[in-house]
XYZ file of C-alpha atoms in Angstrom:
481
model
C -6.159 25.217 -41.192
C -3.715 26.507 -38.681
C -2.819 23.779 -36.228
C -3.502 24.268 -32.473
C -0.844 24.010 -29.768
C -0.309 20.491 -28.541
C -2.241 19.779 -25.351
C 1.033 18.729 -23.690
C 2.446 22.165 -24.284
C -0.652 23.760 -23.197
C -0.630 21.885 -19.938
C 3.043 22.672 -19.404
C 2.708 26.432 -20.193
C -0.371 26.679 -18.119
C 1.855 26.563 -15.011
C 4.232 29.360 -14.027
C 8.142 28.999 -13.800
C 7.724 29.475 -10.216
C 5.216 26.530 -9.916
C 7.520 24.428 -11.786
C 10.351 25.325 -9.649
C 8.276 24.525 -6.363
C 7.258 21.070 -8.087
C 11.046 20.432 -8.769
C 11.871 21.122 -5.213
C 9.387 18.815 -3.984
C 10.353 16.007 -6.241
C 13.924 16.534 -5.433
C 13.384 16.581 -1.448
C 11.220 13.421 -1.968
C 14.146 11.581 -3.697
C 16.401 12.756 -0.890
C 14.463 11.195 1.834
C 13.508 8.290 0.041
C 17.286 7.419 -0.414
C 17.759 8.078 3.327
C 15.199 5.248 4.217
C 16.424 3.239 1.209
C 19.619 2.894 2.876
C 18.153 2.084 6.309
C 16.338 -0.781 5.115
C 18.992 -3.485 4.293
C 19.752 -4.596 7.734
C 16.347 -5.922 8.276
C 16.563 -7.863 5.035
C 19.974 -9.287 5.620
C 19.209 -10.471 9.271
C 17.407 -13.669 7.977
C 20.695 -14.356 5.907
C 22.999 -13.694 8.739
C 21.356 -16.365 10.727
C 19.339 -18.957 9.150
C 18.618 -22.753 9.605
C 21.419 -24.209 7.872
C 20.043 -27.716 7.938
C 17.761 -26.536 4.845
C 20.812 -25.042 2.997
C 22.729 -27.258 0.484
C 26.284 -27.713 1.761
C 28.874 -27.488 -0.680
C 30.821 -30.626 -1.363
C 34.173 -29.436 -0.467
C 33.130 -28.018 2.808
C 33.927 -30.026 6.012
C 31.947 -28.955 8.952
C 30.520 -30.772 11.864
C 27.778 -28.557 12.850
C 24.854 -28.879 10.544
C 22.701 -26.186 11.973
C 24.870 -22.893 11.885
C 27.559 -23.650 9.292
C 26.354 -21.104 6.842
C 25.697 -18.451 9.407
C 27.673 -15.160 9.582
C 29.896 -15.056 12.965
C 29.189 -13.578 15.333
C 25.371 -13.931 14.412
C 25.635 -17.725 14.629
C 25.066 -18.011 18.338
C 21.829 -18.890 20.099
C 21.472 -15.200 21.199
C 21.475 -13.755 17.695
C 18.104 -11.966 18.259
C 19.581 -9.951 21.177
C 22.628 -9.263 18.888
C 20.463 -8.147 16.040
C 18.658 -5.888 18.764
C 21.978 -4.394 19.696
C 22.810 -3.707 16.058
C 19.635 -2.024 15.539
C 19.926 0.241 18.538
C 23.460 1.289 17.688
C 21.795 3.031 14.724
C 18.722 4.092 16.339
C 20.108 5.517 19.652
C 22.741 7.494 17.929
C 19.941 8.609 15.636
C 17.844 9.723 18.483
C 20.663 11.476 20.327
C 21.811 13.218 17.187
C 18.295 14.420 16.236
C 17.930 16.680 19.104
C 21.150 18.472 17.931
C 20.649 17.977 14.246
C 17.836 20.764 13.813
C 20.020 23.480 15.462
C 22.945 22.672 13.113
C 20.296 22.843 10.143
C 19.149 26.262 11.190
C 22.867 27.742 11.204
C 24.334 25.907 8.275
C 23.358 26.127 4.470
C 20.866 23.270 4.087
C 22.526 22.308 0.462
C 25.793 21.715 2.085
C 24.336 19.989 5.282
C 22.218 17.293 3.213
C 25.015 16.884 0.791
C 27.566 16.064 3.406
C 24.963 13.983 5.370
C 24.135 11.840 2.406
C 27.701 11.407 1.306
C 28.674 10.427 4.869
C 25.718 7.807 5.039
C 26.512 6.220 1.609
C 29.967 5.856 3.093
C 29.045 4.050 6.361
C 26.350 2.100 4.525
C 29.026 0.662 2.021
C 31.497 -0.049 4.913
C 29.086 -2.247 6.571
C 28.522 -4.199 3.362
C 32.333 -4.446 3.005
C 32.697 -6.415 6.183
C 31.356 -9.309 3.904
C 34.169 -8.961 1.241
C 36.891 -8.241 4.072
C 35.625 -11.320 5.977
C 35.031 -9.243 9.103
C 33.381 -11.055 12.192
C 33.605 -8.506 14.888
C 30.255 -7.329 16.331
C 32.129 -3.976 17.306
C 32.944 -3.255 13.599
C 29.394 -3.461 12.469
C 28.049 -1.595 15.624
C 30.340 1.214 15.039
C 29.018 1.493 11.452
C 25.681 1.537 12.352
C 26.182 4.083 14.804
C 27.943 6.524 12.813
C 25.308 5.978 10.008
C 22.794 6.753 12.481
C 24.366 9.981 13.533
C 24.771 11.271 9.862
C 21.260 10.338 8.938
C 19.924 12.889 11.381
C 20.730 15.455 8.621
C 17.746 14.485 6.661
C 14.538 15.040 8.161
C 14.789 18.549 9.689
C 16.608 19.698 6.785
C 14.050 18.407 3.951
C 11.214 19.554 6.230
C 12.877 23.105 6.565
C 13.330 23.340 2.795
C 9.713 22.253 1.822
C 8.533 24.724 4.555
C 10.515 27.448 2.756
C 8.856 26.789 -0.532
C 5.168 25.908 0.243
C 2.360 27.751 1.863
C -0.517 26.365 4.164
C -3.190 26.412 1.400
C -2.732 22.806 0.336
C -0.229 21.715 2.649
C -2.250 18.691 4.077
C -2.576 17.073 0.684
C 1.063 17.945 -0.359
C 2.399 16.708 2.772
C 0.469 13.644 2.335
C 1.709 12.700 -0.951
C 5.351 13.897 -0.016
C 5.361 11.843 3.183
C 5.103 8.693 1.269
C 8.900 8.973 0.859
C 9.589 6.632 3.794
C 7.520 3.986 2.470
C 8.683 4.211 -1.044
C 12.365 4.046 0.247
C 11.568 1.011 2.524
C 10.277 -0.804 -0.543
C 12.958 -0.059 -2.727
C 15.452 -0.689 -0.002
C 13.925 -4.128 0.463
C 13.830 -5.078 -3.133
C 17.457 -3.843 -3.807
C 18.709 -5.647 -0.731
C 16.644 -8.776 -1.430
C 18.164 -8.983 -4.987
C 21.772 -9.734 -3.445
C 21.198 -11.091 -0.050
C 21.305 -14.821 -1.050
C 24.353 -14.435 -3.258
C 26.367 -11.625 -1.599
C 24.758 -9.857 1.274
C 27.508 -7.266 1.101
C 26.162 -5.847 -2.032
C 22.779 -5.370 -0.268
C 24.552 -2.404 1.615
C 26.891 -1.159 -0.991
C 24.429 -0.666 -3.611
C 22.171 1.414 -1.399
C 25.209 3.275 -0.158
C 26.172 4.201 -3.770
C 22.545 5.427 -4.440
C 22.390 7.743 -1.325
C 25.866 9.091 -2.076
C 24.815 9.845 -5.812
C 21.692 11.720 -4.493
C 24.171 13.800 -2.299
C 25.951 14.781 -5.266
C 22.588 15.652 -7.136
C 21.647 17.801 -3.958
C 24.860 19.747 -4.415
C 24.351 20.839 -7.978
C 20.496 21.319 -7.908
C 19.112 22.170 -4.427
C 17.637 25.669 -4.066
C 16.776 26.070 -0.315
C 14.310 28.777 -0.487
C 12.170 31.207 -2.563
C 14.702 34.217 -2.100
C 17.483 32.408 -3.842
C 15.420 31.833 -6.922
C 14.835 35.560 -7.763
C 17.501 35.879 -10.411
C 16.107 32.566 -12.058
C 12.374 33.260 -11.774
C 10.131 36.111 -12.849
C 6.856 36.986 -11.227
C 4.403 34.387 -10.598
C 0.940 34.573 -12.426
C -2.423 33.994 -11.064
C -2.335 30.326 -12.108
C -0.240 29.506 -9.244
C -3.110 29.787 -6.715
C -2.533 26.353 -5.308
C 0.514 27.646 -3.652
C 0.494 30.654 -1.008
C 2.372 33.897 -1.872
C 5.602 33.543 0.124
C 6.823 37.444 -0.410
C 5.873 38.343 3.277
C 7.180 35.066 4.705
C 10.423 35.411 2.883
C 10.655 38.968 4.377
C 10.191 37.673 7.807
C 12.576 34.670 7.156
C 15.574 37.017 6.624
C 15.068 38.631 10.328
C 13.893 35.400 11.982
C 16.086 34.239 14.740
C 16.808 30.493 15.735
C 14.752 29.269 18.758
C 16.506 27.840 21.720
C 15.980 24.001 22.841
C 14.017 25.014 25.883
C 12.070 27.714 24.129
C 10.712 25.255 21.515
C 9.730 22.768 24.517
C 7.584 25.557 26.097
C 5.454 25.889 22.888
C 2.040 24.388 23.649
C 1.623 20.773 22.005
C 5.455 20.079 21.455
C 5.764 17.646 24.580
C 2.430 16.034 23.503
C 3.382 15.452 19.876
C 6.692 14.400 20.805
C 5.505 11.532 23.266
C 2.971 10.632 20.916
C 5.306 10.160 18.071
C 7.672 8.165 20.312
C 4.875 5.503 20.762
C 3.797 5.603 17.031
C 7.516 5.355 15.854
C 8.072 2.332 18.480
C 5.346 0.452 16.508
C 6.421 1.542 12.937
C 10.134 0.769 13.421
C 9.455 -2.472 15.130
C 7.976 -3.606 11.835
C 10.463 -1.868 9.812
C 13.514 -3.827 11.631
C 11.949 -7.138 12.474
C 9.053 -7.931 9.970
C 11.277 -9.782 7.377
C 12.805 -12.010 10.033
C 9.367 -12.531 11.552
C 8.204 -13.801 8.211
C 11.227 -15.672 7.608
C 11.022 -17.477 10.891
C 7.326 -18.057 11.014
C 6.589 -18.734 7.389
C 9.963 -20.245 6.791
C 10.618 -18.002 3.756
C 14.137 -17.651 2.295
C 15.682 -14.096 2.901
C 14.581 -12.922 -0.465
C 11.080 -14.094 -0.248
C 10.715 -12.679 3.280
C 11.963 -9.314 2.142
C 9.612 -9.220 -0.834
C 6.717 -10.076 1.320
C 7.401 -7.399 3.797
C 7.241 -4.668 1.242
C 3.375 -5.215 1.286
C 3.516 -3.575 4.678
C 4.981 -0.408 3.146
C 2.535 -0.412 0.210
C -0.177 -0.277 2.699
C 1.713 2.548 4.442
C 1.590 4.721 1.402
C -2.297 4.347 1.061
C -2.447 5.143 5.079
C -0.268 8.180 4.650
C -2.289 9.619 1.753
C -5.603 8.806 3.673
C -4.384 10.271 7.026
C -3.212 13.471 5.503
C -6.301 13.896 3.468
C -8.381 13.417 6.659
C -6.040 15.732 8.740
C -8.032 19.126 8.205
C -11.044 17.183 9.635
C -9.403 17.052 13.019
C -7.374 14.581 15.383
C -10.422 12.247 15.999
C -9.559 10.504 12.969
C -6.044 9.924 14.493
C -7.337 8.170 17.482
C -9.432 5.843 15.395
C -6.492 5.136 13.056
C -4.276 4.319 16.130
C -6.890 2.027 17.665
C -7.393 -0.135 14.731
C -3.980 -1.309 14.372
C -4.102 -2.772 17.735
C -6.990 -5.104 16.593
C -5.569 -5.506 13.092
C -2.169 -6.653 14.624
C -3.883 -9.573 16.419
C -5.610 -10.533 13.154
C -2.365 -10.112 11.151
C -0.527 -12.318 13.567
C -2.900 -15.071 13.411
C -2.878 -14.884 9.438
C 0.905 -14.950 9.454
C 1.012 -17.868 11.763
C -1.408 -19.839 9.718
C 0.697 -18.785 6.939
C 3.461 -21.187 8.042
C 1.884 -24.254 6.543
C 1.131 -22.420 3.279
C -1.876 -24.713 2.801
C -3.631 -22.744 0.147
C -3.706 -19.695 -2.188
C -6.283 -18.381 0.159
C -4.211 -18.322 3.213
C -1.546 -16.274 1.126
C -4.107 -13.882 0.019
C -5.321 -13.403 3.546
C -1.961 -12.735 4.869
C -1.318 -10.361 2.055
C -4.462 -8.321 2.762
C -3.577 -8.120 6.531
C -0.018 -6.869 5.810
C -1.476 -4.306 3.520
C -4.144 -3.352 6.157
C -1.399 -3.187 9.122
C 0.861 -1.142 6.921
C -1.881 1.409 6.317
C -3.115 1.597 9.949
C 0.448 1.632 11.519
C 2.013 4.344 9.149
C -1.211 6.455 8.814
C -1.121 7.779 12.272
C 2.605 8.497 11.853
C 1.848 10.722 8.883
C -0.994 12.276 10.513
C 1.038 13.198 13.575
C 3.717 14.878 11.297
C 1.145 16.636 9.498
C -0.826 17.798 12.497
C 2.631 19.256 13.809
C 2.747 21.589 10.565
C -1.053 22.574 10.938
C -1.117 22.910 14.801
C 2.419 24.320 15.898
C 2.766 26.213 12.546
C 0.157 28.598 13.830
C 2.094 29.573 17.078
C 3.561 33.003 17.213
C 7.039 31.609 17.857
C 6.867 29.568 14.654
C 4.709 31.792 12.263
C 6.659 32.532 9.227
C 9.982 31.291 10.762
C 11.015 27.860 9.019
C 14.271 28.068 10.934
C 12.526 27.692 14.349
C 10.309 24.996 12.856
C 13.447 23.076 12.138
C 14.460 22.885 15.883
C 10.809 21.900 16.766
C 10.677 19.289 14.062
C 14.082 17.888 15.347
C 12.719 17.762 18.905
C 9.501 15.921 18.020
C 11.326 13.467 15.655
C 14.216 13.032 18.184
C 11.700 11.800 20.889
C 10.088 9.759 18.510
C 13.485 8.396 17.559
C 13.792 6.958 21.203
C 10.722 5.171 20.574
C 12.140 3.853 17.392
C 15.166 2.713 19.321
C 13.357 1.067 22.113
C 10.810 -0.831 19.729
C 13.372 -3.009 17.925
C 15.446 -3.529 21.083
C 12.376 -4.804 22.910
C 11.440 -6.998 20.004
C 14.927 -8.524 20.166
C 14.596 -9.200 23.960
C 10.944 -10.497 23.837
C 10.900 -12.439 20.595
C 12.770 -15.361 22.167
C 9.705 -15.765 24.476
C 7.404 -15.930 21.518
C 6.394 -13.575 18.783
C 2.820 -13.205 20.305
C 4.471 -11.210 23.085
C 6.079 -8.636 20.622
C 2.449 -7.865 19.151
C 1.192 -7.521 22.786
C 3.826 -4.906 23.299
C 2.797 -3.044 20.150
C -0.698 -3.078 21.066
C 0.230 -1.315 24.327
C 2.297 1.258 22.706
C -0.717 2.003 20.322
C -3.049 2.632 23.148
C -0.600 4.954 24.965
C -0.078 6.917 21.706
C -4.106 7.423 21.769
C -4.040 8.797 25.279
C -1.570 11.331 24.523
C -3.822 12.552 21.860
C -6.703 12.983 24.200
C -6.303 16.752 24.967
C -6.162 17.575 21.301
C -9.355 15.534 20.540
C -11.113 17.155 23.401
C -10.159 20.618 21.867
C -11.363 19.439 18.428
C -14.694 18.214 19.806
C -15.186 21.675 21.798
C -14.468 23.352 18.479
C -16.967 21.355 16.601
C -19.723 22.004 19.457
C -18.999 25.664 19.303
C -19.161 25.693 15.537
C -22.490 23.733 15.518
C -23.937 26.000 18.338
C -23.066 29.107 16.266
C -24.768 27.680 13.206
C -27.939 27.076 15.126
C -27.720 30.463 16.490
């Protein structure tokens, strides 16, 4: 009897080469932005190592010191104002990122994305590694670390607009909500990997917590140079016609024809597109909440629960695990309207209070039940904080992508994306700064600040929700008629 084709081969050959190519680009850009976030995360893990309660640390026998509280801290973060210094360090990165993002999209439109991403990842790897080398070079100057953070923030702006434009070049609107939901989890995956990698070295040699991620993102930059194909038009010599099995993707022939004649949109022209300002301000408050957790959650757990730096870093990854689920859920719900977004923005306000109480109770580590409750609240808060973040970015593609200025023009979409993410990055800079200033007065006040930001983000979505409700009512009336 003649043997049939193996099931795995049948599955592989059921997709066209064009489908495989699109999948490869999706995986590639996912890895690129995962590396970007992986290299941002170490600073939040290392904070609790740079300043810790040294009275709990075993002192080497040959070390003669008089200060039992700060002898193991890394100057200049051994002072009483260490939280303010950490806030300054965060802001050097985030302010530079916010400023650079407004210009990054315009550069991304005018430069080849492959070269742009490659240069950005190689530069980011360099500055991330240089920060870690401060440990081995015994550098104790705040200005050195601030400069490395600021330069890294600038070069990291190459990532988001470029990968969004690249994905926009390849994928249509047919299944974009689901595709972007899965793809958008790269930030949480990067945060998790960054936390685990940094945590593996933080207690023994915290410099490696930066050097290893720097090497990883630099390596992905080399991969980008050799393998990234920016758009459909570049693959014509490599791929043949697409068969009908590729119906999960839209046909891009007409889009690519438009792309060749599309012109870059101006900064003020992008601001005049309806919805850009609202999305930008809403993302500002959403990123304020998300990035405060990103940069301060490990230190919060270390201070409140008295974890060691590695344990605090590992525990903080639960927040990002919940974020992956939240992003998938939000992107799946995005076709059903923005009302879901308001619900998902309101719930974190209440969940943050419960999470705060659980973490405070976790200080005593009384039982396995308290640990389980804290784990559950970290997962829930991660889903409810990061879900709206993903929903906003998905809604940008769905709502603004239909505007006549952007239809079929991913070059213009790069500028709009940079404006929205750049405004959001202002919130990302303000949140950790406020956390550094407010946390000495009590961690409760930090959570109150996050609740206010959530409510403001909800209010900025009110017009869009009203539009959705009006559309639903009109649809229901037509059905009755």
